[in-house]
mmCIF file of C-alpha atoms in Angstrom:
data_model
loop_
_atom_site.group_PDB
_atom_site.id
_atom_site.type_symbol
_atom_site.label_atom_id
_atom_site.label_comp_id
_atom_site.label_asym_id
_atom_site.label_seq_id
_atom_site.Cartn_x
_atom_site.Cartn_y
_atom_site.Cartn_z
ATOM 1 C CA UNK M 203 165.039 81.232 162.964
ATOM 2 C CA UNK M 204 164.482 80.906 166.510
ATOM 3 C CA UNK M 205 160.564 80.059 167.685
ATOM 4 C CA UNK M 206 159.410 80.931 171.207
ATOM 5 C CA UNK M 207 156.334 78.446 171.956
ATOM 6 C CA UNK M 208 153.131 79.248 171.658
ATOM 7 C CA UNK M 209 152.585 78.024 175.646
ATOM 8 C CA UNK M 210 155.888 80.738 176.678
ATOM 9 C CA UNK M 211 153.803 83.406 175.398
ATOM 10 C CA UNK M 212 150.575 82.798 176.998
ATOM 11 C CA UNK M 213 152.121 82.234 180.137
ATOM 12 C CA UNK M 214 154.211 85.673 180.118
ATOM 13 C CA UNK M 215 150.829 86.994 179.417
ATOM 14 C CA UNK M 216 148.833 85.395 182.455
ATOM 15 C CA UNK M 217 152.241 86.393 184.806
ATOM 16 C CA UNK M 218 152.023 90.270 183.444
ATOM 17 C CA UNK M 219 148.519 89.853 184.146
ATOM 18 C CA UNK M 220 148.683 88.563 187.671
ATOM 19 C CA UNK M 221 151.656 91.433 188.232
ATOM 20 C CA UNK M 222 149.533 94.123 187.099
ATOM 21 C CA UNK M 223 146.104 93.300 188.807
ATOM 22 C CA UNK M 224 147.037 91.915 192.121
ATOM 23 C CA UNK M 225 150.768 92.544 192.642
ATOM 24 C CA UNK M 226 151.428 96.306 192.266
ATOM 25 C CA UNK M 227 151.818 98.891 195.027
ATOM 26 C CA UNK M 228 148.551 100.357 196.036
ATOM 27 C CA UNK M 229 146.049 98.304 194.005
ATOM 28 C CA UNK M 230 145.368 96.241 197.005
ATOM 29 C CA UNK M 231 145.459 96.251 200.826
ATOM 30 C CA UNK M 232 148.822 95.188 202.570
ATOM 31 C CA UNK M 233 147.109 92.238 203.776
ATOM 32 C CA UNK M 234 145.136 91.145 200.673
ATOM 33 C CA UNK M 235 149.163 91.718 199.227
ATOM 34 C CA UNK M 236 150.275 89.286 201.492
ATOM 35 C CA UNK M 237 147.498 86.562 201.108
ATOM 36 C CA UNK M 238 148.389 86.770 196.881
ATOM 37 C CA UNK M 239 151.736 86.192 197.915
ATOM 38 C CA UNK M 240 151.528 83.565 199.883
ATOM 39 C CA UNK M 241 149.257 82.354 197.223
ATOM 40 C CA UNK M 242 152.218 82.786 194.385
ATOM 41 C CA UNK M 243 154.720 81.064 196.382
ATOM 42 C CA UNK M 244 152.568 78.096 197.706
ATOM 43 C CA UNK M 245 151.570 78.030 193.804
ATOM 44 C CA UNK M 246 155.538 78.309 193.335
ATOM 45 C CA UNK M 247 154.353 81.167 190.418
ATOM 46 C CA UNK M 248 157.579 82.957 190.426
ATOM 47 C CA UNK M 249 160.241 80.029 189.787
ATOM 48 C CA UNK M 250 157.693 78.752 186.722
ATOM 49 C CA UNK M 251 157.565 81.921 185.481
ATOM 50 C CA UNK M 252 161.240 82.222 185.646
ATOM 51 C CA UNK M 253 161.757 79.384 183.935
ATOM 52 C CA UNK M 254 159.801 80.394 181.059
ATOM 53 C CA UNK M 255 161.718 83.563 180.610
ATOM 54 C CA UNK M 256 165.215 83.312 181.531
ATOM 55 C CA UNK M 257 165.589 81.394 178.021
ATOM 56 C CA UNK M 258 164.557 84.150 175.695
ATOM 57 C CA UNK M 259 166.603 87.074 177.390
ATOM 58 C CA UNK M 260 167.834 88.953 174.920
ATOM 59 C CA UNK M 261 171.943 88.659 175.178
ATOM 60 C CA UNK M 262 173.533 91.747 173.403
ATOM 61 C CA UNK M 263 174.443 95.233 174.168
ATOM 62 C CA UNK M 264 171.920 96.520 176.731
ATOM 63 C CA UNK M 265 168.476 97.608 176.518
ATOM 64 C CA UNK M 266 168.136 100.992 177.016
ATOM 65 C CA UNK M 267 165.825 101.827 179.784
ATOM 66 C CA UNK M 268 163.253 103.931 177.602
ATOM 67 C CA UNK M 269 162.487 100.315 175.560
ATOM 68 C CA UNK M 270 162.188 99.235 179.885
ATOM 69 C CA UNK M 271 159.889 101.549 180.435
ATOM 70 C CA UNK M 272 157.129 100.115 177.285
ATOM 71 C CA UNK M 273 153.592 101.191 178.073
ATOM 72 C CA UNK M 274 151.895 97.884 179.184
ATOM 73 C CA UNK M 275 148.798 98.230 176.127
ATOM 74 C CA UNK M 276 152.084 98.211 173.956
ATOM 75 C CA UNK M 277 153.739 95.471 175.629
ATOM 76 C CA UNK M 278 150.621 93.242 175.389
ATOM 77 C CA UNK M 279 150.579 93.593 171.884
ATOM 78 C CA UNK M 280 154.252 92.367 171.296
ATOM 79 C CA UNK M 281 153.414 89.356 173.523
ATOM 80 C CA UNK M 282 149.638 88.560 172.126
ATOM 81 C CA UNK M 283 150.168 89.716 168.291
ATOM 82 C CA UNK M 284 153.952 88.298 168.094
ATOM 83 C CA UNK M 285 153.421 86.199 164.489
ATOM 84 C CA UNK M 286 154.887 84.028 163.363
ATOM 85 C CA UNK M 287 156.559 83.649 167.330
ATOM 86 C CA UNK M 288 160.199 84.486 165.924
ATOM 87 C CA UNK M 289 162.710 85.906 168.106
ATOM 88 C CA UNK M 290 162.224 89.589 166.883
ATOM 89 C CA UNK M 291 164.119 92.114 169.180
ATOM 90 C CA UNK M 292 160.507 93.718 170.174
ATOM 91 C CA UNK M 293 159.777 90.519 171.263
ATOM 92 C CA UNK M 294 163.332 90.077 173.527
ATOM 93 C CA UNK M 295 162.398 93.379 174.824
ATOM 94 C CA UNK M 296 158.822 92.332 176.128
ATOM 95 C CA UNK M 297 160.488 89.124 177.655
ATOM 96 C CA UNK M 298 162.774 91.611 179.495
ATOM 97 C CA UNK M 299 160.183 94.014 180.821
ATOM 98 C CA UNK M 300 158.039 90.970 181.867
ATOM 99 C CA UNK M 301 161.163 90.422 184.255
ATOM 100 C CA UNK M 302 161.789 93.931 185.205
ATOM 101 C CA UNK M 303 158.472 93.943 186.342
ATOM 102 C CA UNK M 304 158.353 90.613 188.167
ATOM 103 C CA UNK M 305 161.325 91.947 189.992
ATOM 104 C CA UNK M 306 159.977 95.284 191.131
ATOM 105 C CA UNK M 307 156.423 93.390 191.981
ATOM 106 C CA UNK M 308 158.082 89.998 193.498
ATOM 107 C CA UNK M 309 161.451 91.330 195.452
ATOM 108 C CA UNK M 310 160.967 88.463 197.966
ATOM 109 C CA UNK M 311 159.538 86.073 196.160
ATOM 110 C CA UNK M 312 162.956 87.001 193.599
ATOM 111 C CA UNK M 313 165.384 86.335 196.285
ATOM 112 C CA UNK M 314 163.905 83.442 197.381
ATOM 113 C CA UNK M 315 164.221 81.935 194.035
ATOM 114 C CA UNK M 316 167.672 83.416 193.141
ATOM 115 C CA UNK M 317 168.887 81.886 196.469
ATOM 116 C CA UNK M 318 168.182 77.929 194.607
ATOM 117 C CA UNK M 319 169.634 78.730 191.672
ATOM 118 C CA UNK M 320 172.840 76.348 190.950
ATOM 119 C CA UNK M 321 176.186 77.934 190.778
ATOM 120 C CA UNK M 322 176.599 78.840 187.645
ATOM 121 C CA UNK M 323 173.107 79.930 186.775
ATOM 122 C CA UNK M 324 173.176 82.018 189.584
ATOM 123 C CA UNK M 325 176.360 83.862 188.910
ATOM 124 C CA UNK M 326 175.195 84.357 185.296
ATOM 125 C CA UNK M 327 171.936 86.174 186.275
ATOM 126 C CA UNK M 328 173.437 87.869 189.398
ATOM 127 C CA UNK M 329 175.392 89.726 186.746
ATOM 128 C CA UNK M 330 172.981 90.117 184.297
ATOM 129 C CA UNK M 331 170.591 91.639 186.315
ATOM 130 C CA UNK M 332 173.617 93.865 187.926
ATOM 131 C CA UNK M 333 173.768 95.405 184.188
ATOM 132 C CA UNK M 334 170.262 95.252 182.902
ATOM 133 C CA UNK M 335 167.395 95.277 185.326
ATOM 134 C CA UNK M 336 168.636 96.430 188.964
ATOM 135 C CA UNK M 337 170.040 99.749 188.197
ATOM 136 C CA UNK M 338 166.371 101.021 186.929
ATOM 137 C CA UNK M 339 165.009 99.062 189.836
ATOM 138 C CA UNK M 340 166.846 100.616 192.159
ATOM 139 C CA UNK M 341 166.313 104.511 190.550
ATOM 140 C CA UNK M 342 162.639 103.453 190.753
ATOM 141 C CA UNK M 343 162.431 102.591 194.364
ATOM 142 C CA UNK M 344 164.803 105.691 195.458
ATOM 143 C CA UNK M 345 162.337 108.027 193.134
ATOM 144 C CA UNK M 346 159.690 106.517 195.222
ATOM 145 C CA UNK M 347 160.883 107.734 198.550
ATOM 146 C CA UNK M 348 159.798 111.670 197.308
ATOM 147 C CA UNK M 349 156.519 110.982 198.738
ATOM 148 C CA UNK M 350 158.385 111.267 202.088
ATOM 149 C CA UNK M 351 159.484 115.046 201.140
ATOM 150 C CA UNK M 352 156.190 116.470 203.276
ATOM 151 C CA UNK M 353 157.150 114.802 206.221
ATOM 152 C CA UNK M 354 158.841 117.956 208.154
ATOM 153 C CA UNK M 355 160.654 115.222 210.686
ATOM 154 C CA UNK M 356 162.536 113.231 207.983
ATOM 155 C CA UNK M 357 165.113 114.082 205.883
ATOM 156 C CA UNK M 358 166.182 111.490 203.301
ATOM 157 C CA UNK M 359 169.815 111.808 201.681
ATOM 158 C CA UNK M 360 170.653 109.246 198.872
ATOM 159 C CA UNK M 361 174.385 108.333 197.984
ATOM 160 C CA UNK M 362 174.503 106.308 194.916
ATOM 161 C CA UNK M 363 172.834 102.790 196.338
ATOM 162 C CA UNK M 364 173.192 104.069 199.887
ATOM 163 C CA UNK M 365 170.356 106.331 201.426
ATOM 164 C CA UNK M 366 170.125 107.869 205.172
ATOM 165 C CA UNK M 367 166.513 108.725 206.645
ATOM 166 C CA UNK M 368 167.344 111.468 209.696
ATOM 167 C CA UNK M 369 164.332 111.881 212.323
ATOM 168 C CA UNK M 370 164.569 114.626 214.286
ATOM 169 C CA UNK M 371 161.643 116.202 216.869
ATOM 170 C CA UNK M 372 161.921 117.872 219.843
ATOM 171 C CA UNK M 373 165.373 116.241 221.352
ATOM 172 C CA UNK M 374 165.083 113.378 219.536
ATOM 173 C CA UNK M 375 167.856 112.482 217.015
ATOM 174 C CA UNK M 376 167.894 108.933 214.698
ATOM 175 C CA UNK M 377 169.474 107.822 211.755
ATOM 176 C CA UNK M 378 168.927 104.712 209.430
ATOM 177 C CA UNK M 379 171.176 103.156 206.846
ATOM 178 C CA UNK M 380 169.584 101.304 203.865
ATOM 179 C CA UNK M 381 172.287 99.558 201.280
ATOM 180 C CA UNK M 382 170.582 98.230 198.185
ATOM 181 C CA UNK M 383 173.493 95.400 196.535
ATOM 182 C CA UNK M 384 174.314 96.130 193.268
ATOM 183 C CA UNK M 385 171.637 93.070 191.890
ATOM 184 C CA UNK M 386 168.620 94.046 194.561
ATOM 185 C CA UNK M 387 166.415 92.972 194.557
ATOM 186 C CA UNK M 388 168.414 89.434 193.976
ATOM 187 C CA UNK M 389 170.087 90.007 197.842
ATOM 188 C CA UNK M 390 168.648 91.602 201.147
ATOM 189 C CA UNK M 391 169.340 94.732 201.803
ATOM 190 C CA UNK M 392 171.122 95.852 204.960
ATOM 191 C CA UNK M 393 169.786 97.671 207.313
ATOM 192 C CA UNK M 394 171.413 99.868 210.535
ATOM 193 C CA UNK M 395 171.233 102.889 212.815
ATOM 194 C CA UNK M 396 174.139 105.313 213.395
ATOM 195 C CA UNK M 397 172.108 107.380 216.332
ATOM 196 C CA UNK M 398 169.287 106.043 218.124
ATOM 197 C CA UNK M 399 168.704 108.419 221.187
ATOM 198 C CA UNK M 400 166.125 107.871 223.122
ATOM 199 C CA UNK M 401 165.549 104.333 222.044
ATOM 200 C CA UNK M 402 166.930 101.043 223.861
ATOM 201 C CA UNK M 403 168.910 98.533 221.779
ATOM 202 C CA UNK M 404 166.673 95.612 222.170
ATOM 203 C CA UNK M 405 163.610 97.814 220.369
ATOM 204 C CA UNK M 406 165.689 99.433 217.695
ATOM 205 C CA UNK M 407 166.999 95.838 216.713
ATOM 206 C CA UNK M 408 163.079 94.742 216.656
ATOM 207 C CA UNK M 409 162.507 97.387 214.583
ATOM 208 C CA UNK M 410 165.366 96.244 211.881
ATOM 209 C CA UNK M 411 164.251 92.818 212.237
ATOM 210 C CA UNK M 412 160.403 93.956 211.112
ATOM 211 C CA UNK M 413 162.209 96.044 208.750
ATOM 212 C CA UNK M 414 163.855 93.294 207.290
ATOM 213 C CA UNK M 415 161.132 90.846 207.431
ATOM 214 C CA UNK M 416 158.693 93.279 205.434
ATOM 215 C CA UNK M 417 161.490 93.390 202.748
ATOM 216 C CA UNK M 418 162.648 89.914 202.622
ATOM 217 C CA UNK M 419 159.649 88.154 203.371
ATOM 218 C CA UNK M 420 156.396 90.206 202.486
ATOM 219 C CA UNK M 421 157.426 91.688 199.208
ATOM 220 C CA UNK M 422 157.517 95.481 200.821
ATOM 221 C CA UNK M 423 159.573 97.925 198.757
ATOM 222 C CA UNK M 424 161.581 100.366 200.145
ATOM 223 C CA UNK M 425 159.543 103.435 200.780
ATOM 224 C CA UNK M 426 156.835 100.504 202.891
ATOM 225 C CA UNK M 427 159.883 99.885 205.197
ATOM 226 C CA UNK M 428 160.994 103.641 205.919
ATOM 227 C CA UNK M 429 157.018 104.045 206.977
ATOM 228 C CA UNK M 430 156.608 101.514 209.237
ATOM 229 C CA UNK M 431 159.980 102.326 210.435
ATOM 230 C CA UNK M 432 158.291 105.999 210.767
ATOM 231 C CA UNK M 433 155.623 103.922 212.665
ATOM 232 C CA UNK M 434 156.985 102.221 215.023
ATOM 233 C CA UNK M 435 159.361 105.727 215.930
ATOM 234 C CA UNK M 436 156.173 107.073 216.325
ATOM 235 C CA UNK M 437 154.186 105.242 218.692
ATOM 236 C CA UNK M 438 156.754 104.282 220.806
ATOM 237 C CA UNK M 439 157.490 108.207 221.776
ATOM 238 C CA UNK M 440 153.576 108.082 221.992
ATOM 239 C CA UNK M 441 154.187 105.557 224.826
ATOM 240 C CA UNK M 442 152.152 102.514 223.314
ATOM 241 C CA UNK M 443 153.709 99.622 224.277
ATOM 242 C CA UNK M 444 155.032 96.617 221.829
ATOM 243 C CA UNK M 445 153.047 93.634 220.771
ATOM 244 C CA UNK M 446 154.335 90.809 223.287
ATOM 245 C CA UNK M 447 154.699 88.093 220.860
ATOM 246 C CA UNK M 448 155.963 89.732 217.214
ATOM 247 C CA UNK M 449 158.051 92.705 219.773
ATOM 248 C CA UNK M 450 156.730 95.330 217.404
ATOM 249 C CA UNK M 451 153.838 98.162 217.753
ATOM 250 C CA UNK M 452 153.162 98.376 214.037
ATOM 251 C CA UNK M 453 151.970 94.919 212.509
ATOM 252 C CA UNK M 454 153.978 94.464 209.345
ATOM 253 C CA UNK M 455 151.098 92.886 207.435
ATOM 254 C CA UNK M 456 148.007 95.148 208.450
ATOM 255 C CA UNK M 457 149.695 97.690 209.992
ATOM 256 C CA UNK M 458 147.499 97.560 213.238
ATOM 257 C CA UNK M 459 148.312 98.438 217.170
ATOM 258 C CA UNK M 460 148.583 95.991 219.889
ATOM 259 C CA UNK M 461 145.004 96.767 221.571
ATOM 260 C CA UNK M 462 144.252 93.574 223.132
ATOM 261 C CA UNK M 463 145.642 93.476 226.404
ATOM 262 C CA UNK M 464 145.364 90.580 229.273
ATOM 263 C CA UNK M 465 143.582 91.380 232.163
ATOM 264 C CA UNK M 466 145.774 89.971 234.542
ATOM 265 C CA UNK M 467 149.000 89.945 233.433
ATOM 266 C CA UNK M 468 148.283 93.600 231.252
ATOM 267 C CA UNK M 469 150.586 92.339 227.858
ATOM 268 C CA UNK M 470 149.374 93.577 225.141
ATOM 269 C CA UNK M 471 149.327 91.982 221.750
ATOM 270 C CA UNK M 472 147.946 92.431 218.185
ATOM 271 C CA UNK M 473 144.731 90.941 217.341
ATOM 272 C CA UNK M 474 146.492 89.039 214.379
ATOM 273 C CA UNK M 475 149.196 87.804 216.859
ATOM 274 C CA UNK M 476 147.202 86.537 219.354
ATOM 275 C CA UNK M 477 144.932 84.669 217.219
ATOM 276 C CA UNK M 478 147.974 82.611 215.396
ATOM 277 C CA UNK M 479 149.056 81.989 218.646
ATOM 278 C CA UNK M 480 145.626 80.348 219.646
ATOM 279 C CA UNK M 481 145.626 78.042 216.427
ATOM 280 C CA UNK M 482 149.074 76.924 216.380
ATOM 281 C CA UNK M 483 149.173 76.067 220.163
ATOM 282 C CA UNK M 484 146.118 74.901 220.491
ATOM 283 C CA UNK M 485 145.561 76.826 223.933
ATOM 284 C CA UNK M 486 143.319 80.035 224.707
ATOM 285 C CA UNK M 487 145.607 81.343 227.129
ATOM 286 C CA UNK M 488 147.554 84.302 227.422
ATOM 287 C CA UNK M 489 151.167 83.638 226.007
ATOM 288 C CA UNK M 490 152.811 85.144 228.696
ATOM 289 C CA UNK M 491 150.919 84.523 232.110
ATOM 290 C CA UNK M 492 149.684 81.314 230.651
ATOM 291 C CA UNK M 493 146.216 81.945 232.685
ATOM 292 C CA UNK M 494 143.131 81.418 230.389
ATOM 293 C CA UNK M 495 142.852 84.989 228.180
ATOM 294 C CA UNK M 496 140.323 87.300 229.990
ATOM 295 C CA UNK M 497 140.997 90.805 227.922
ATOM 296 C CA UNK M 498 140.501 93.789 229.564
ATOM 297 C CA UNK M 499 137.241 95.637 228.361
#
């Protein structure tokens, strides 16, 4: 018989813990999200974790999604009362929902480790996850995007991995493109407009960019990106003007306005902005004018 170590299984159970209380969707802010995951990349959390698990996959037919879907009292059972540490399939299945959920929790922080995989490692679990893991991922962020159905200005249409967010009010007409690949969250997802009236290149490619950004770089799921998409759409016909140094009106961690504004050369800029630009340049002038920063009161 096969023996998992004792040391796998009390790491899969600190990881599911760390998932569950600090990593989920709407258990913290967006920017206490973003200081635990800078935290669990400086730690480099994810590729240990990885490392533990990828071992103990189970490798026959598929799991079904239902034995995915385990109740997380259940799951810590399998993982804490798992005696004599034999390779049971209850205890494959745990392994695999440990991943599942790293992957829905972690997208970034997923990619980022898939992308220093070697050749053939990376090819294996491309595939595998293609099969196993990203299809339910996928349904689950797609199911997600229902809490947009009360929004009278959006309509969402979903074609297989492909969805299309309309905005219309008033005169104004826009359409997004979101592509999920076939192993998200293991690649980026792509991002584009097919009408964008009323809106000048330069700011709807801003707006992708921040898009993108919050996906591949902030662990934001789907459903965060279509909002502060919604956002930006928003205050822009509002007339608020565009943070001079990130070019966006919604921040992408705390989702705050560009408020501050210079009294002399009248950029404005978010409060979060501004202040990395005082401590990585070392200067307390305005990034623009380059005069010392008098706001306007």
């Amino acid at each position: 018989a096969e023996f998992v170590p004792t040391f796998t299984i009390s790491t899969m159970f600190c990881w599911l813990l760390i998932l569950e209380k600090y990593c989920q969707p709407g258990v913290l802010s967006s920017a206490a999200r973003t200081l635990v995951s800078a935290a669990v990349r400086n730690l480099a959390l994810f590729p240990k974790a990885m490392q533990h698990l990828l071992p103990w996959l189970p490798r026959g037919p598929s799991v079904e999604d239902n034995k995915l879907g385990l109740v997380n009292p259940i799951l810590m059972r399998v993982l804490t009362n798992a005696n004599p540490m034999h390779r049971p399939p209850a205890l494959q299945c745990a392994m695999l929902h440990v991943l599942h959920t790293s992957l829905l929790a972690l997208p970034a922080e997923a990619q980022s480790w898939f992308s220093t995989l070697d050749r053939a490692t990376g090819s294996w679990f491309g595939k595998y996850s293609a099969a196993r893991l990203s299809p339910s991922l996928i349904r689950l962020q797609l199911d997600s995007l229902k809490a947009l159905d009360q929004d009278e200005s959006l309509a969402v249409r979903t074609q297989g991995r492909q969805l299309v967010v309309l905005f219309a009010k008033d005169e104004i007409e826009l359409e997004l493109v979101v592509r999920l690949p076939e192993n998200w969250p293991l690649r980026p997802v792509e991002v584009e407009c097919d009408r964008r009236s009323g809106v000048a290149e330069n700011l709807w490619r801003k707006w992708m960019l921040q898009m993108k950004i919050l996906l591949s770089g902030k662990n934001g799921s789907i459903l965060d990106a279509i909002s502060l998409w919604r956002s930006n759409v928003d205050k822009h016909f509002e007339g608020i003007e565009d943070c001079s140094i990130c070019y966006s009106i919604v921040h992408v961690t705390n989702n705050s306005l560009p408020k501050l504004e210079c009294s002399i050369c009248n950029q404005h800029y978010h409060a979060a902005c501004l202040y990395k630009w005082f401590t990585t340049s070392h200067k307390s002038s305005c990034p623009m004018c380059t005069n010392p920063w008098t706001p306007v009161k």
